[in-house]
Amino acid sequence: MGASQPDPYVNATLDLKGSLEQGGQLFRINCAGCHGISAQGHLGPNLLDVSERRNDAQLIKQIVSGNTPPMPRFQMEPQEMADLLAYLHSLN
Ligand code: HEC
């Protein structure tokens, strides 16, 4: 990913404090089918320690872009994205 452009969605998300509990729920509903119930990897890659490999802007882009099929593009409110990031940060 190149130089980061100011992105209002990313900025709005990063201004919010995420809820780990809500994020875990969103993950189980939207992501666990491919990434595994504990993010251990399945059809999609293992996401443990993913926040050490990718910064938040990169994670958000991955989730909303749909650039890497079969992973779909997700549209969610900044608060939901902040919750999901809180969950991704907790994976290790
Ligand atoms: C239909 C299956 C599918 C679903 C649903 C899905 N993913 Fe993925 N995801 C993938 C695949 C496949 C890749 C690998 C894409 C590639 O790099 O080619 C991926 C890659 C990723 C990556 C990058 C991992 C890395 O090491 O860089 C992240 C982060 C991620 N997914 C998060 C999520 C989150 C969060 C959700 C739920 C909102 C989700 N994914 C839902 C299939 C899925």
XYZ file of N, CA and C and ligand atoms in Angstrom:
319
model
N 0.850 -1.193 0.000
C 0.000 0.000 0.000
C 0.884 1.240 0.000
N 0.570 2.211 -0.843
C 1.417 3.387 -0.998
C 1.200 4.408 0.104
N 1.579 5.635 -0.153
C 1.404 6.701 0.819
C -0.074 6.812 1.168
N -0.364 7.010 2.433
C -1.771 6.997 2.812
C -2.431 8.329 2.490
N -3.551 8.226 1.825
C -4.364 9.391 1.508
C -5.233 9.684 2.727
N -5.536 10.964 2.970
C -6.505 11.227 4.035
C -7.848 10.633 3.629
N -8.378 9.766 4.444
C -9.614 9.072 4.108
C -10.600 9.319 5.247
N -11.717 9.995 4.966
C -12.653 10.363 6.031
C -13.183 9.156 6.790
N -13.393 8.048 6.102
C -13.917 6.854 6.777
C -12.882 6.299 7.748
N -11.637 6.203 7.282
C -10.559 5.713 8.153
C -10.401 6.644 9.347
N -10.410 7.949 9.087
C -10.230 8.900 10.185
C -11.365 8.814 11.193
N -12.591 8.700 10.685
C -13.742 8.606 11.587
C -13.622 7.354 12.446
N -13.196 6.250 11.825
C -13.058 4.994 12.558
C -11.988 5.105 13.635
N -10.857 5.696 13.273
C -9.735 5.727 14.205
C -9.971 6.698 15.360
N -10.952 7.604 15.199
C -11.315 8.513 16.292
C -12.156 7.831 17.362
N -12.675 6.654 17.049
C -13.606 6.000 17.963
C -12.902 4.927 18.784
N -13.451 4.694 19.952
C -12.928 3.606 20.766
C -13.776 2.373 20.490
N -13.138 1.281 20.124
C -13.885 0.080 19.783
C -14.222 -0.757 21.002
N -15.288 -1.506 20.885
C -15.665 -2.458 21.925
C -15.222 -3.850 21.515
N -14.394 -4.431 22.354
C -13.878 -5.768 22.084
C -15.018 -6.776 21.974
N -16.004 -6.619 22.836
C -17.107 -7.573 22.865
C -17.939 -7.497 21.589
N -18.292 -6.258 21.201
C -19.040 -6.075 19.946
C -18.216 -6.559 18.755
N -16.936 -6.263 18.788
C -16.062 -6.646 17.683
C -15.992 -8.159 17.531
N -15.935 -8.856 18.659
C -15.904 -10.314 18.619
C -17.179 -10.862 17.997
N -18.294 -10.220 18.341
C -19.567 -10.648 17.781
C -19.603 -10.419 16.264
N -19.161 -9.239 15.849
C -19.121 -8.942 14.407
C -18.222 -9.932 13.685
N -17.117 -10.264 14.318
C -16.186 -11.210 13.700
C -16.856 -12.572 13.526
N -17.523 -13.037 14.569
C -18.128 -14.362 14.476
C -19.217 -14.407 13.412
N -19.943 -13.289 13.256
C -21.013 -13.257 12.252
C -20.442 -13.144 10.833
N -19.465 -12.252 10.639
C -19.053 -11.899 9.275
C -17.784 -12.574 8.791
N -16.929 -12.961 9.672
C -15.571 -13.315 9.272
C -15.189 -14.749 9.621
N -15.791 -15.283 10.682
C -15.333 -16.569 11.202
C -15.539 -17.705 10.208
N -16.562 -17.577 9.341
C -16.811 -18.626 8.354
C -15.588 -18.881 7.494
N -14.836 -17.847 7.197
C -13.631 -18.003 6.371
C -12.343 -18.016 7.187
N -12.313 -17.243 8.257
C -11.040 -17.108 8.983
C -10.970 -17.996 10.221
N -12.066 -18.723 10.480
C -12.050 -19.622 11.635
C -12.625 -18.942 12.859
N -13.266 -19.712 13.711
C -13.966 -19.161 14.870
C -12.997 -18.481 15.836
N -11.744 -18.913 15.886
C -10.756 -18.214 16.704
C -9.714 -17.553 15.831
N -10.075 -17.243 14.581
C -9.197 -16.548 13.640
C -7.939 -17.353 13.325
N -8.060 -18.671 13.505
C -6.877 -19.528 13.307
C -6.626 -19.842 11.836
N -7.534 -19.390 10.967
C -7.370 -19.645 9.542
C -8.202 -20.823 9.091
N -8.747 -20.687 7.872
C -9.599 -21.732 7.305
C -9.493 -21.526 5.803
N -10.569 -21.039 5.142
C -10.450 -20.631 3.747
C -9.598 -19.362 3.648
N -9.772 -18.456 4.577
C -8.950 -17.245 4.666
C -7.781 -17.499 5.607
N -6.772 -16.635 5.524
C -5.562 -16.864 6.344
C -5.800 -16.691 7.841
N -4.907 -17.282 8.606
C -4.805 -17.090 10.041
C -4.646 -15.585 10.332
N -5.426 -15.061 11.268
C -5.341 -13.621 11.551
C -4.695 -13.340 12.905
N -4.100 -14.355 13.513
C -3.428 -14.116 14.779
C -2.231 -13.196 14.522
N -2.054 -12.207 15.368
C -0.973 -11.222 15.216
C -1.098 -10.373 13.961
N -2.297 -10.355 13.318
C -2.413 -9.607 12.072
C -2.127 -8.121 12.271
N -2.438 -7.592 13.456
C -2.206 -6.158 13.657
C -0.727 -5.840 13.837
N 0.120 -6.870 13.943
C 1.562 -6.597 13.900
C 2.063 -6.533 12.461
N 1.326 -7.179 11.554
C 1.735 -7.157 10.148
C 1.132 -5.990 9.387
N -0.036 -5.537 9.807
C -0.783 -4.507 9.073
C -1.187 -3.394 10.018
N -1.048 -2.144 9.557
C -1.542 -1.055 10.396
C -3.053 -0.924 10.223
N -3.655 -0.062 11.038
C -5.118 0.015 11.042
C -5.676 0.444 9.693
N -5.010 1.400 9.051
C -5.523 1.850 7.750
C -5.505 0.698 6.754
N -4.474 -0.125 6.816
C -4.387 -1.279 5.910
C -5.460 -2.314 6.225
N -5.709 -2.520 7.513
C -6.756 -3.480 7.897
C -8.116 -3.005 7.407
N -8.386 -1.719 7.588
C -9.683 -1.175 7.152
C -9.815 -1.337 5.634
N -8.764 -0.982 4.910
C -8.803 -1.133 3.441
C -9.081 -2.573 3.049
N -8.419 -3.505 3.720
C -8.624 -4.921 3.420
C -10.094 -5.309 3.593
N -10.704 -4.783 4.630
C -12.073 -5.193 4.965
C -13.097 -4.516 4.048
N -12.857 -3.263 3.672
C -13.873 -2.559 2.872
C -13.639 -2.622 1.365
N -12.441 -3.038 0.941
C -12.127 -2.855 -0.484
C -12.691 -3.934 -1.401
N -12.707 -5.192 -0.949
C -13.072 -6.257 -1.867
C -12.018 -6.508 -2.923
N -10.793 -6.102 -2.641
C -9.713 -6.258 -3.626
C -9.128 -7.659 -3.687
N -9.418 -8.482 -2.701
C -8.813 -9.815 -2.679
C -9.896 -10.885 -2.586
N -10.622 -11.113 -3.686
C -11.631 -12.170 -3.667
C -10.986 -13.499 -3.311
N -11.684 -14.410 -2.673
C -13.128 -14.398 -2.419
C -13.558 -13.570 -1.218
N -12.658 -12.887 -0.551
C -13.107 -12.077 0.585
C -13.983 -10.948 0.061
N -15.215 -10.878 0.549
C -16.122 -9.838 0.043
C -15.752 -8.458 0.569
N -16.370 -7.427 0.013
C -16.199 -6.099 0.601
C -17.300 -5.892 1.626
N -16.894 -5.413 2.782
C -17.847 -5.190 3.861
C -18.093 -3.700 3.984
N -19.346 -3.345 4.208
C -19.679 -1.956 4.486
C -20.222 -1.913 5.892
N -19.614 -1.143 6.744
C -20.125 -1.017 8.109
C -19.887 0.380 8.621
N -20.632 0.718 9.655
C -20.482 2.023 10.277
C -19.096 2.115 10.901
N -18.547 3.351 10.984
C -17.234 3.508 11.630
C -17.179 2.885 13.021
N -18.269 2.989 13.774
C -18.234 2.388 15.118
C -18.056 0.869 15.039
N -18.735 0.243 14.099
C -18.598 -1.205 13.962
C -17.182 -1.565 13.520
N -16.636 -0.759 12.628
C -15.262 -1.016 12.191
C -14.297 -0.850 13.357
N -14.538 0.173 14.188
C -13.678 0.372 15.362
C -13.770 -0.834 16.301
N -14.975 -1.382 16.447
C -15.153 -2.562 17.297
C -14.370 -3.751 16.722
N -14.500 -3.918 15.416
C -13.807 -5.026 14.756
C -12.284 -4.880 14.905
N -11.794 -3.647 14.770
C -10.346 -3.429 14.946
C -9.925 -3.776 16.370
N -10.755 -3.409 17.342
C -10.418 -3.742 18.737
C -10.267 -5.254 18.865
N -11.152 -5.982 18.192
C -11.062 -7.447 18.252
C -9.796 -7.941 17.541
N -9.536 -7.400 16.352
C -8.336 -7.846 15.612
C -7.068 -7.555 16.420
N -7.056 -6.414 17.134
C -5.882 -6.090 17.960
C -5.688 -7.102 19.085
N -6.793 -7.719 19.492
C -6.716 -8.622 20.646
C -6.204 -10.004 20.264
N -6.106 -10.274 18.958
C -5.713 -11.611 18.510
C -4.208 -11.773 18.614
N -3.807 -12.799 19.309
C -2.364 -13.058 19.327
C -2.124 -14.510 19.697
C -15.430 -15.521 1.832
C -14.329 -15.696 2.744
C -13.877 -14.530 3.595
C -14.622 -13.766 4.466
C -16.115 -13.854 4.764
C -13.693 -12.845 5.093
N -12.427 -13.047 4.615
Fe -10.774 -12.020 5.151
N -9.690 -12.997 3.747
C -10.157 -14.039 2.960
C -9.101 -14.464 2.050
C -9.203 -15.583 1.012
C -7.983 -13.641 2.325
C -6.604 -13.654 1.623
C -6.709 -12.626 0.521
C -5.437 -12.518 -0.289
O -4.490 -11.927 0.236
O -5.422 -12.984 -1.422
C -8.386 -12.739 3.403
C -7.543 -11.807 3.972
C -7.853 -11.055 5.095
C -6.949 -10.174 5.800
C -5.476 -9.930 5.453
C -4.654 -10.927 6.230
C -3.193 -10.659 6.137
O -2.423 -11.474 6.659
O -2.803 -9.651 5.567
C -7.632 -9.626 6.831
C -7.107 -8.644 7.872
C -8.969 -10.146 6.777
N -9.074 -11.004 5.718
C -9.959 -9.827 7.674
C -11.292 -10.199 7.524
C -12.345 -9.719 8.371
C -12.154 -8.782 9.551
C -13.497 -10.274 7.900
C -14.903 -10.018 8.392
C -15.354 -8.646 8.408
C -13.151 -11.141 6.779
N -11.801 -11.072 6.581
C -14.055 -11.909 6.063
C -11.419 -14.587 2.995
C -12.499 -14.069 3.700
